[in-house]
């Protein structure tokens, strides 16, 4: 049995950093990703027939993990500070840092798969692709443990005139501004901040704070006031140390 695996390719996604990346696929349907299979592996024939599937599983490596050592209990964001065993969660911090995501297959061009609804950070190494089979993979009556009593919060998202004007400016860069705006809204509705910053469902952090996250090659600057996010600006990404903080 092999105990090491080689990536079949690397995915490019609109999520260039972990902050702002959704916690599960499908939560940001407007997100996008491109998976290019490594040409030297000559895998084009292996894709034959996959074009008939609307969704695929990606098995990948959490290559951006920075944790040192393994914690057997973790703080899932939805638990708002409480801990639970790592195998009862989808945390990236696992004995084998392997991720599993079902994503939408938009189209295949040669060796390249165009995807949406992704939750992978740009550059994630992909180990395998499998078709999503509702007959085997969809279990609508399955019990969902601790998650059933922990609803995700929803944030109201507003766009300032300035941000809307910034969006118009993205068009020359070849960006679909409507889709970009949709992705920003879907990301912020989920409040990507860790519990320490956002407070709990019953007691949201009442303070006003400005944050930023990177989407594609742009920096989205927004203000949080309780459970309202106001997008202030969308700027071309620069590695500027004075940019608003990522919590
Ligand atoms: C909770 S995990 C779930 C991933 C997958 N759907 C699963 O269940 O295995 C999703 C989070 O993992 C993080 N993530 C995504 N890709 C990553 C990567 N390549 N390295 C490290 N962290 C990553 C992002 O912060 C994202 O919000």
PDB file of C-alpha atoms and ligand atoms in Angstrom:
ATOM      1  CA  UNK A   1       0.000   0.000   0.000  1.00  0.00           C
ATOM      2  CA  UNK A   2       1.543   3.343  -0.963  1.00  0.00           C
ATOM      3  CA  UNK A   3       1.977   5.676   1.974  1.00  0.00           C
ATOM      4  CA  UNK A   4       2.618   8.792  -0.041  1.00  0.00           C
ATOM      5  CA  UNK A   5       0.533  10.395  -2.760  1.00  0.00           C
ATOM      6  CA  UNK A   6       1.357  12.781  -5.555  1.00  0.00           C
ATOM      7  CA  UNK A   7      -1.048  15.593  -6.420  1.00  0.00           C
ATOM      8  CA  UNK A   8      -2.789  15.128  -9.758  1.00  0.00           C
ATOM      9  CA  UNK A   9      -2.986  18.920 -10.039  1.00  0.00           C
ATOM     10  CA  UNK A  10      -3.327  22.191  -8.183  1.00  0.00           C
ATOM     11  CA  UNK A  11      -6.440  24.292  -7.943  1.00  0.00           C
ATOM     12  CA  UNK A  12      -6.516  28.045  -8.560  1.00  0.00           C
ATOM     13  CA  UNK A  13      -9.343  29.681  -6.637  1.00  0.00           C
ATOM     14  CA  UNK A  14     -10.651  33.150  -5.836  1.00  0.00           C
ATOM     15  CA  UNK A  15      -9.671  32.542  -2.179  1.00  0.00           C
ATOM     16  CA  UNK A  16      -6.066  33.667  -1.863  1.00  0.00           C
ATOM     17  CA  UNK A  17      -5.974  33.465   1.946  1.00  0.00           C
ATOM     18  CA  UNK A  18      -7.781  31.407   4.561  1.00  0.00           C
ATOM     19  CA  UNK A  19      -9.701  34.356   6.008  1.00  0.00           C
ATOM     20  CA  UNK A  20     -12.860  34.761   3.924  1.00  0.00           C
ATOM     21  CA  UNK A  21     -12.705  31.221   2.534  1.00  0.00           C
ATOM     22  CA  UNK A  22     -16.072  29.600   3.279  1.00  0.00           C
ATOM     23  CA  UNK A  23     -16.182  26.784   5.796  1.00  0.00           C
ATOM     24  CA  UNK A  24     -17.895  24.395   3.414  1.00  0.00           C
ATOM     25  CA  UNK A  25     -18.368  24.144  -0.346  1.00  0.00           C
ATOM     26  CA  UNK A  26     -21.642  25.476  -1.713  1.00  0.00           C
ATOM     27  CA  UNK A  27     -21.899  28.213   0.938  1.00  0.00           C
ATOM     28  CA  UNK A  28     -20.538  30.712  -1.590  1.00  0.00           C
ATOM     29  CA  UNK A  29     -22.025  29.431  -4.872  1.00  0.00           C
ATOM     30  CA  UNK A  30     -20.568  32.391  -6.806  1.00  0.00           C
ATOM     31  CA  UNK A  31     -16.996  31.440  -5.887  1.00  0.00           C
ATOM     32  CA  UNK A  32     -14.799  30.094  -8.669  1.00  0.00           C
ATOM     33  CA  UNK A  33     -11.905  27.724  -9.160  1.00  0.00           C
ATOM     34  CA  UNK A  34      -9.844  26.225 -11.966  1.00  0.00           C
ATOM     35  CA  UNK A  35      -8.246  22.825 -11.569  1.00  0.00           C
ATOM     36  CA  UNK A  36      -5.447  22.109 -14.020  1.00  0.00           C
ATOM     37  CA  UNK A  37      -4.243  18.518 -14.074  1.00  0.00           C
ATOM     38  CA  UNK A  38      -0.468  18.201 -14.276  1.00  0.00           C
ATOM     39  CA  UNK A  39       0.263  17.764 -18.002  1.00  0.00           C
ATOM     40  CA  UNK A  40       3.186  15.410 -17.382  1.00  0.00           C
ATOM     41  CA  UNK A  41       0.784  12.869 -15.830  1.00  0.00           C
ATOM     42  CA  UNK A  42      -1.145  12.566 -19.133  1.00  0.00           C
ATOM     43  CA  UNK A  43      -4.507  12.254 -17.409  1.00  0.00           C
ATOM     44  CA  UNK A  44      -6.775  13.785 -20.102  1.00  0.00           C
ATOM     45  CA  UNK A  45      -8.274  10.368 -20.949  1.00  0.00           C
ATOM     46  CA  UNK A  46      -9.056   9.834 -17.273  1.00  0.00           C
ATOM     47  CA  UNK A  47     -11.526  12.744 -17.471  1.00  0.00           C
ATOM     48  CA  UNK A  48     -13.564  11.124 -20.231  1.00  0.00           C
ATOM     49  CA  UNK A  49     -17.201  10.802 -19.109  1.00  0.00           C
ATOM     50  CA  UNK A  50     -16.836  13.203 -16.177  1.00  0.00           C
ATOM     51  CA  UNK A  51     -18.423  16.021 -18.213  1.00  0.00           C
ATOM     52  CA  UNK A  52     -21.835  14.398 -17.649  1.00  0.00           C
ATOM     53  CA  UNK A  53     -21.691  15.056 -13.894  1.00  0.00           C
ATOM     54  CA  UNK A  54     -22.830  18.365 -12.404  1.00  0.00           C
ATOM     55  CA  UNK A  55     -20.852  17.939  -9.158  1.00  0.00           C
ATOM     56  CA  UNK A  56     -17.584  16.280  -8.204  1.00  0.00           C
ATOM     57  CA  UNK A  57     -15.735  15.429  -5.010  1.00  0.00           C
ATOM     58  CA  UNK A  58     -12.270  16.882  -4.586  1.00  0.00           C
ATOM     59  CA  UNK A  59      -9.850  15.206  -2.199  1.00  0.00           C
ATOM     60  CA  UNK A  60      -7.102  17.655  -1.363  1.00  0.00           C
ATOM     61  CA  UNK A  61      -4.337  18.633   1.028  1.00  0.00           C
ATOM     62  CA  UNK A  62      -4.724  21.451   3.570  1.00  0.00           C
ATOM     63  CA  UNK A  63      -1.336  22.755   2.480  1.00  0.00           C
ATOM     64  CA  UNK A  64      -1.657  26.103   4.279  1.00  0.00           C
ATOM     65  CA  UNK A  65      -2.029  24.683   7.770  1.00  0.00           C
ATOM     66  CA  UNK A  66       0.292  26.446  10.181  1.00  0.00           C
ATOM     67  CA  UNK A  67      -0.578  24.583  13.392  1.00  0.00           C
ATOM     68  CA  UNK A  68       2.265  22.937  15.269  1.00  0.00           C
ATOM     69  CA  UNK A  69       1.325  19.623  16.827  1.00  0.00           C
ATOM     70  CA  UNK A  70      -2.126  18.076  16.874  1.00  0.00           C
ATOM     71  CA  UNK A  71      -4.989  19.068  19.164  1.00  0.00           C
ATOM     72  CA  UNK A  72      -7.510  16.245  19.597  1.00  0.00           C
ATOM     73  CA  UNK A  73     -10.262  18.703  20.553  1.00  0.00           C
ATOM     74  CA  UNK A  74     -10.973  21.793  18.470  1.00  0.00           C
ATOM     75  CA  UNK A  75     -13.155  24.922  18.558  1.00  0.00           C
ATOM     76  CA  UNK A  76     -15.455  24.802  15.510  1.00  0.00           C
ATOM     77  CA  UNK A  77     -16.630  28.362  14.768  1.00  0.00           C
ATOM     78  CA  UNK A  78     -20.271  27.355  15.186  1.00  0.00           C
ATOM     79  CA  UNK A  79     -19.613  26.117  18.737  1.00  0.00           C
ATOM     80  CA  UNK A  80     -18.783  29.684  19.788  1.00  0.00           C
ATOM     81  CA  UNK A  81     -15.915  28.816  22.113  1.00  0.00           C
ATOM     82  CA  UNK A  82     -16.801  25.240  23.128  1.00  0.00           C
ATOM     83  CA  UNK A  83     -14.581  22.311  22.188  1.00  0.00           C
ATOM     84  CA  UNK A  84     -15.332  18.982  20.526  1.00  0.00           C
ATOM     85  CA  UNK A  85     -13.331  15.993  19.237  1.00  0.00           C
ATOM     86  CA  UNK A  86     -11.663  16.763  15.911  1.00  0.00           C
ATOM     87  CA  UNK A  87     -13.217  13.747  14.185  1.00  0.00           C
ATOM     88  CA  UNK A  88     -16.684  15.206  14.922  1.00  0.00           C
ATOM     89  CA  UNK A  89     -15.719  18.260  12.847  1.00  0.00           C
ATOM     90  CA  UNK A  90     -14.448  19.227   9.410  1.00  0.00           C
ATOM     91  CA  UNK A  91     -11.429  21.082  10.805  1.00  0.00           C
ATOM     92  CA  UNK A  92      -8.366  21.360   8.522  1.00  0.00           C
ATOM     93  CA  UNK A  93      -6.202  20.408  11.540  1.00  0.00           C
ATOM     94  CA  UNK A  94      -6.282  16.604  11.390  1.00  0.00           C
ATOM     95  CA  UNK A  95      -3.731  13.791  11.798  1.00  0.00           C
ATOM     96  CA  UNK A  96      -3.688  13.546   7.981  1.00  0.00           C
ATOM     97  CA  UNK A  97      -4.525  17.057   6.684  1.00  0.00           C
ATOM     98  CA  UNK A  98      -6.853  15.862   3.923  1.00  0.00           C
ATOM     99  CA  UNK A  99      -9.916  17.821   2.796  1.00  0.00           C
ATOM    100  CA  UNK A 100     -13.056  16.589   1.063  1.00  0.00           C
ATOM    101  CA  UNK A 101     -15.313  18.986  -0.853  1.00  0.00           C
ATOM    102  CA  UNK A 102     -18.174  18.543  -3.265  1.00  0.00           C
ATOM    103  CA  UNK A 103     -18.047  21.331  -5.872  1.00  0.00           C
ATOM    104  CA  UNK A 104     -19.963  22.265  -9.004  1.00  0.00           C
ATOM    105  CA  UNK A 105     -18.385  21.220 -12.300  1.00  0.00           C
ATOM    106  CA  UNK A 106     -19.098  24.025 -14.772  1.00  0.00           C
ATOM    107  CA  UNK A 107     -17.167  22.605 -17.726  1.00  0.00           C
ATOM    108  CA  UNK A 108     -14.065  20.717 -18.793  1.00  0.00           C
ATOM    109  CA  UNK A 109     -11.592  22.039 -21.351  1.00  0.00           C
ATOM    110  CA  UNK A 110      -8.821  19.544 -22.118  1.00  0.00           C
ATOM    111  CA  UNK A 111      -6.886  19.068 -18.896  1.00  0.00           C
ATOM    112  CA  UNK A 112      -8.688  21.875 -17.087  1.00  0.00           C
ATOM    113  CA  UNK A 113     -11.813  21.736 -14.925  1.00  0.00           C
ATOM    114  CA  UNK A 114     -13.813  24.931 -14.334  1.00  0.00           C
ATOM    115  CA  UNK A 115     -15.522  24.822 -10.940  1.00  0.00           C
ATOM    116  CA  UNK A 116     -17.742  26.900  -8.653  1.00  0.00           C
ATOM    117  CA  UNK A 117     -18.940  26.724  -5.056  1.00  0.00           C
ATOM    118  CA  UNK A 118     -15.434  25.953  -3.774  1.00  0.00           C
ATOM    119  CA  UNK A 119     -14.035  26.155  -0.214  1.00  0.00           C
ATOM    120  CA  UNK A 120     -10.378  25.534  -1.071  1.00  0.00           C
ATOM    121  CA  UNK A 121      -7.598  28.062  -0.743  1.00  0.00           C
ATOM    122  CA  UNK A 122      -5.733  28.910  -3.941  1.00  0.00           C
ATOM    123  CA  UNK A 123      -2.938  26.452  -4.705  1.00  0.00           C
ATOM    124  CA  UNK A 124      -4.388  23.485  -2.795  1.00  0.00           C
ATOM    125  CA  UNK A 125      -2.851  20.228  -4.076  1.00  0.00           C
ATOM    126  CA  UNK A 126      -5.559  17.887  -5.402  1.00  0.00           C
ATOM    127  CA  UNK A 127      -5.114  14.176  -4.757  1.00  0.00           C
ATOM    128  CA  UNK A 128      -8.204  12.803  -6.480  1.00  0.00           C
ATOM    129  CA  UNK A 129     -11.494  13.600  -8.229  1.00  0.00           C
ATOM    130  CA  UNK A 130     -14.650  11.478  -7.955  1.00  0.00           C
ATOM    131  CA  UNK A 131     -18.107  12.042  -9.401  1.00  0.00           C
ATOM    132  CA  UNK A 132     -20.816  13.018  -6.918  1.00  0.00           C
ATOM    133  CA  UNK A 133     -23.489  10.300  -6.914  1.00  0.00           C
ATOM    134  CA  UNK A 134     -26.711  11.344  -5.140  1.00  0.00           C
ATOM    135  CA  UNK A 135     -27.774   7.675  -4.923  1.00  0.00           C
ATOM    136  CA  UNK A 136     -24.740   6.947  -2.755  1.00  0.00           C
ATOM    137  CA  UNK A 137     -23.709  10.337  -1.375  1.00  0.00           C
ATOM    138  CA  UNK A 138     -26.984  12.061  -0.447  1.00  0.00           C
ATOM    139  CA  UNK A 139     -28.531  10.954   2.843  1.00  0.00           C
ATOM    140  CA  UNK A 140     -31.219  13.554   3.616  1.00  0.00           C
ATOM    141  CA  UNK A 141     -32.320  11.812   6.843  1.00  0.00           C
ATOM    142  CA  UNK A 142     -28.852  11.420   8.342  1.00  0.00           C
ATOM    143  CA  UNK A 143     -28.366  12.690  11.901  1.00  0.00           C
ATOM    144  CA  UNK A 144     -26.085  15.704  12.118  1.00  0.00           C
ATOM    145  CA  UNK A 145     -24.884  15.548  15.744  1.00  0.00           C
ATOM    146  CA  UNK A 146     -23.985  18.785  17.497  1.00  0.00           C
ATOM    147  CA  UNK A 147     -24.458  20.885  14.327  1.00  0.00           C
ATOM    148  CA  UNK A 148     -28.273  20.528  14.465  1.00  0.00           C
ATOM    149  CA  UNK A 149     -28.540  22.858  17.457  1.00  0.00           C
ATOM    150  CA  UNK A 150     -25.949  25.361  16.185  1.00  0.00           C
ATOM    151  CA  UNK A 151     -27.367  27.461  13.369  1.00  0.00           C
ATOM    152  CA  UNK A 152     -24.970  29.604  11.358  1.00  0.00           C
ATOM    153  CA  UNK A 153     -25.570  33.312  11.831  1.00  0.00           C
ATOM    154  CA  UNK A 154     -26.544  35.538   8.926  1.00  0.00           C
ATOM    155  CA  UNK A 155     -25.169  39.017   8.533  1.00  0.00           C
ATOM    156  CA  UNK A 156     -26.905  41.794   6.623  1.00  0.00           C
ATOM    157  CA  UNK A 157     -24.620  43.063   3.874  1.00  0.00           C
ATOM    158  CA  UNK A 158     -24.716  46.578   2.445  1.00  0.00           C
ATOM    159  CA  UNK A 159     -22.634  48.024  -0.388  1.00  0.00           C
ATOM    160  CA  UNK A 160     -21.635  51.702  -0.306  1.00  0.00           C
ATOM    161  CA  UNK A 161     -21.752  53.897  -3.432  1.00  0.00           C
ATOM    162  CA  UNK A 162     -17.946  53.959  -3.326  1.00  0.00           C
ATOM    163  CA  UNK A 163     -17.738  50.148  -3.346  1.00  0.00           C
ATOM    164  CA  UNK A 164     -20.256  49.982  -6.195  1.00  0.00           C
ATOM    165  CA  UNK A 165     -18.124  52.476  -8.165  1.00  0.00           C
ATOM    166  CA  UNK A 166     -15.022  50.372  -7.368  1.00  0.00           C
ATOM    167  CA  UNK A 167     -16.878  47.367  -8.774  1.00  0.00           C
ATOM    168  CA  UNK A 168     -17.516  49.174 -12.037  1.00  0.00           C
ATOM    169  CA  UNK A 169     -13.779  49.801 -12.186  1.00  0.00           C
ATOM    170  CA  UNK A 170     -13.130  46.046 -12.013  1.00  0.00           C
ATOM    171  CA  UNK A 171     -14.759  45.449 -15.365  1.00  0.00           C
ATOM    172  CA  UNK A 172     -11.692  46.456 -17.399  1.00  0.00           C
ATOM    173  CA  UNK A 173      -9.713  43.831 -15.455  1.00  0.00           C
ATOM    174  CA  UNK A 174     -11.933  41.202 -17.103  1.00  0.00           C
ATOM    175  CA  UNK A 175     -13.855  40.465 -13.900  1.00  0.00           C
ATOM    176  CA  UNK A 176     -17.569  39.692 -13.939  1.00  0.00           C
ATOM    177  CA  UNK A 177     -18.576  42.463 -11.514  1.00  0.00           C
ATOM    178  CA  UNK A 178     -22.052  41.015 -10.820  1.00  0.00           C
ATOM    179  CA  UNK A 179     -20.593  37.668  -9.854  1.00  0.00           C
ATOM    180  CA  UNK A 180     -17.837  39.325  -7.816  1.00  0.00           C
ATOM    181  CA  UNK A 181     -20.432  41.362  -5.893  1.00  0.00           C
ATOM    182  CA  UNK A 182     -22.515  38.223  -5.294  1.00  0.00           C
ATOM    183  CA  UNK A 183     -19.463  36.387  -3.954  1.00  0.00           C
ATOM    184  CA  UNK A 184     -18.667  39.304  -1.586  1.00  0.00           C
ATOM    185  CA  UNK A 185     -22.240  39.237  -0.278  1.00  0.00           C
ATOM    186  CA  UNK A 186     -22.258  35.448   0.178  1.00  0.00           C
ATOM    187  CA  UNK A 187     -18.915  35.545   2.031  1.00  0.00           C
ATOM    188  CA  UNK A 188     -19.893  38.358   4.387  1.00  0.00           C
ATOM    189  CA  UNK A 189     -23.355  36.936   5.124  1.00  0.00           C
ATOM    190  CA  UNK A 190     -21.506  34.057   6.814  1.00  0.00           C
ATOM    191  CA  UNK A 191     -19.399  36.390   8.999  1.00  0.00           C
ATOM    192  CA  UNK A 192     -15.989  34.801   8.394  1.00  0.00           C
ATOM    193  CA  UNK A 193     -14.461  36.209  11.614  1.00  0.00           C
ATOM    194  CA  UNK A 194     -13.414  33.851  14.418  1.00  0.00           C
ATOM    195  CA  UNK A 195     -15.682  33.736  17.508  1.00  0.00           C
ATOM    196  CA  UNK A 196     -13.229  35.857  19.504  1.00  0.00           C
ATOM    197  CA  UNK A 197     -14.003  38.769  17.137  1.00  0.00           C
ATOM    198  CA  UNK A 198     -17.654  38.219  16.373  1.00  0.00           C
ATOM    199  CA  UNK A 199     -18.996  37.246  19.803  1.00  0.00           C
ATOM    200  CA  UNK A 200     -21.789  34.699  20.138  1.00  0.00           C
ATOM    201  CA  UNK A 201     -25.138  34.325  18.383  1.00  0.00           C
ATOM    202  CA  UNK A 202     -26.926  35.686  21.478  1.00  0.00           C
ATOM    203  CA  UNK A 203     -24.293  38.355  22.193  1.00  0.00           C
ATOM    204  CA  UNK A 204     -22.667  39.593  18.969  1.00  0.00           C
ATOM    205  CA  UNK A 205     -19.690  41.881  19.328  1.00  0.00           C
ATOM    206  CA  UNK A 206     -21.325  45.354  19.508  1.00  0.00           C
ATOM    207  CA  UNK A 207     -18.198  47.276  18.501  1.00  0.00           C
ATOM    208  CA  UNK A 208     -17.577  48.776  15.079  1.00  0.00           C
ATOM    209  CA  UNK A 209     -14.474  47.452  13.361  1.00  0.00           C
ATOM    210  CA  UNK A 210     -12.987  47.598   9.890  1.00  0.00           C
ATOM    211  CA  UNK A 211     -11.589  44.419   8.299  1.00  0.00           C
ATOM    212  CA  UNK A 212     -10.381  43.295   4.916  1.00  0.00           C
ATOM    213  CA  UNK A 213     -10.210  40.064   2.995  1.00  0.00           C
ATOM    214  CA  UNK A 214      -8.735  39.161  -0.344  1.00  0.00           C
ATOM    215  CA  UNK A 215     -10.975  37.914  -3.132  1.00  0.00           C
ATOM    216  CA  UNK A 216      -9.164  37.085  -6.356  1.00  0.00           C
ATOM    217  CA  UNK A 217      -6.774  39.998  -6.912  1.00  0.00           C
ATOM    218  CA  UNK A 218      -8.808  42.486  -4.890  1.00  0.00           C
ATOM    219  CA  UNK A 219      -8.915  43.638  -1.306  1.00  0.00           C
ATOM    220  CA  UNK A 220     -12.455  43.942   0.049  1.00  0.00           C
ATOM    221  CA  UNK A 221     -12.597  46.445   2.916  1.00  0.00           C
ATOM    222  CA  UNK A 222     -15.681  46.327   5.120  1.00  0.00           C
ATOM    223  CA  UNK A 223     -17.035  47.640   8.391  1.00  0.00           C
ATOM    224  CA  UNK A 224     -18.802  45.409  10.927  1.00  0.00           C
ATOM    225  CA  UNK A 225     -21.393  46.922  13.252  1.00  0.00           C
ATOM    226  CA  UNK A 226     -23.107  44.177  15.245  1.00  0.00           C
ATOM    227  CA  UNK A 227     -24.565  41.846  12.600  1.00  0.00           C
ATOM    228  CA  UNK A 228     -24.312  44.322   9.723  1.00  0.00           C
ATOM    229  CA  UNK A 229     -21.423  44.403   7.241  1.00  0.00           C
ATOM    230  CA  UNK A 230     -20.931  47.475   5.064  1.00  0.00           C
ATOM    231  CA  UNK A 231     -18.562  47.109   2.123  1.00  0.00           C
ATOM    232  CA  UNK A 232     -16.531  50.327   2.005  1.00  0.00           C
ATOM    233  CA  UNK A 233     -14.073  49.711  -0.819  1.00  0.00           C
ATOM    234  CA  UNK A 234     -12.870  47.126  -3.278  1.00  0.00           C
ATOM    235  CA  UNK A 235      -9.290  47.860  -4.212  1.00  0.00           C
ATOM    236  CA  UNK A 236      -6.667  46.188  -6.356  1.00  0.00           C
ATOM    237  CA  UNK A 237      -4.732  43.860  -4.046  1.00  0.00           C
ATOM    238  CA  UNK A 238      -1.368  45.092  -2.778  1.00  0.00           C
ATOM    239  CA  UNK A 239       0.661  43.629   0.020  1.00  0.00           C
ATOM    240  CA  UNK A 240       0.215  46.853   1.996  1.00  0.00           C
ATOM    241  CA  UNK A 241       1.017  46.586   5.719  1.00  0.00           C
ATOM    242  CA  UNK A 242      -1.486  49.396   6.448  1.00  0.00           C
ATOM    243  CA  UNK A 243      -4.348  47.396   4.857  1.00  0.00           C
ATOM    244  CA  UNK A 244      -7.216  46.632   7.259  1.00  0.00           C
ATOM    245  CA  UNK A 245      -6.497  43.598   9.440  1.00  0.00           C
ATOM    246  CA  UNK A 246      -7.540  40.017   8.872  1.00  0.00           C
ATOM    247  CA  UNK A 247      -8.796  38.755  12.197  1.00  0.00           C
TER     248      UNK A 247
HETATM  249  C1  LIG B   1     -13.614  23.565   7.552  1.00  0.00           C
HETATM  250  S1  LIG B   1     -12.622  23.218   6.160  1.00  0.00           S
HETATM  251  C2  LIG B   1     -13.653  22.142   5.236  1.00  0.00           C
HETATM  252  C3  LIG B   1     -12.960  21.684   3.991  1.00  0.00           C
HETATM  253  C4  LIG B   1     -13.637  20.484   3.319  1.00  0.00           C
HETATM  254  N1  LIG B   1     -14.944  20.829   2.822  1.00  0.00           N
HETATM  255  C5  LIG B   1     -13.712  19.328   4.273  1.00  0.00           C
HETATM  256  O1  LIG B   1     -14.754  19.149   4.893  1.00  0.00           O
HETATM  257  O2  LIG B   1     -12.707  18.628   4.409  1.00  0.00           O
HETATM  258  C6  LIG B   1     -12.723  24.695   5.193  1.00  0.00           C
HETATM  259  C7  LIG B   1     -11.714  25.698   5.648  1.00  0.00           C
HETATM  260  O3  LIG B   1     -10.430  25.165   5.445  1.00  0.00           O
HETATM  261  C8  LIG B   1      -9.504  26.183   5.176  1.00  0.00           C
HETATM  262  N2  LIG B   1      -8.744  25.758   3.993  1.00  0.00           N
HETATM  263  C9  LIG B   1      -9.194  25.578   2.728  1.00  0.00           C
HETATM  264  N3  LIG B   1      -8.192  25.178   1.934  1.00  0.00           N
HETATM  265  C10 LIG B   1      -7.089  25.099   2.726  1.00  0.00           C
HETATM  266  C11 LIG B   1      -5.735  24.742   2.493  1.00  0.00           C
HETATM  267  N4  LIG B   1      -5.302  24.379   1.295  1.00  0.00           N
HETATM  268  N5  LIG B   1      -4.873  24.772   3.542  1.00  0.00           N
HETATM  269  C12 LIG B   1      -5.302  25.135   4.780  1.00  0.00           C
HETATM  270  N6  LIG B   1      -6.568  25.498   5.056  1.00  0.00           N
HETATM  271  C13 LIG B   1      -7.447  25.477   4.041  1.00  0.00           C
HETATM  272  C14 LIG B   1     -10.284  27.470   4.926  1.00  0.00           C
HETATM  273  O4  LIG B   1     -10.083  28.296   6.058  1.00  0.00           O
HETATM  274  C15 LIG B   1     -11.734  26.986   4.870  1.00  0.00           C
HETATM  275  O5  LIG B   1     -12.600  27.922   5.481  1.00  0.00           O
END
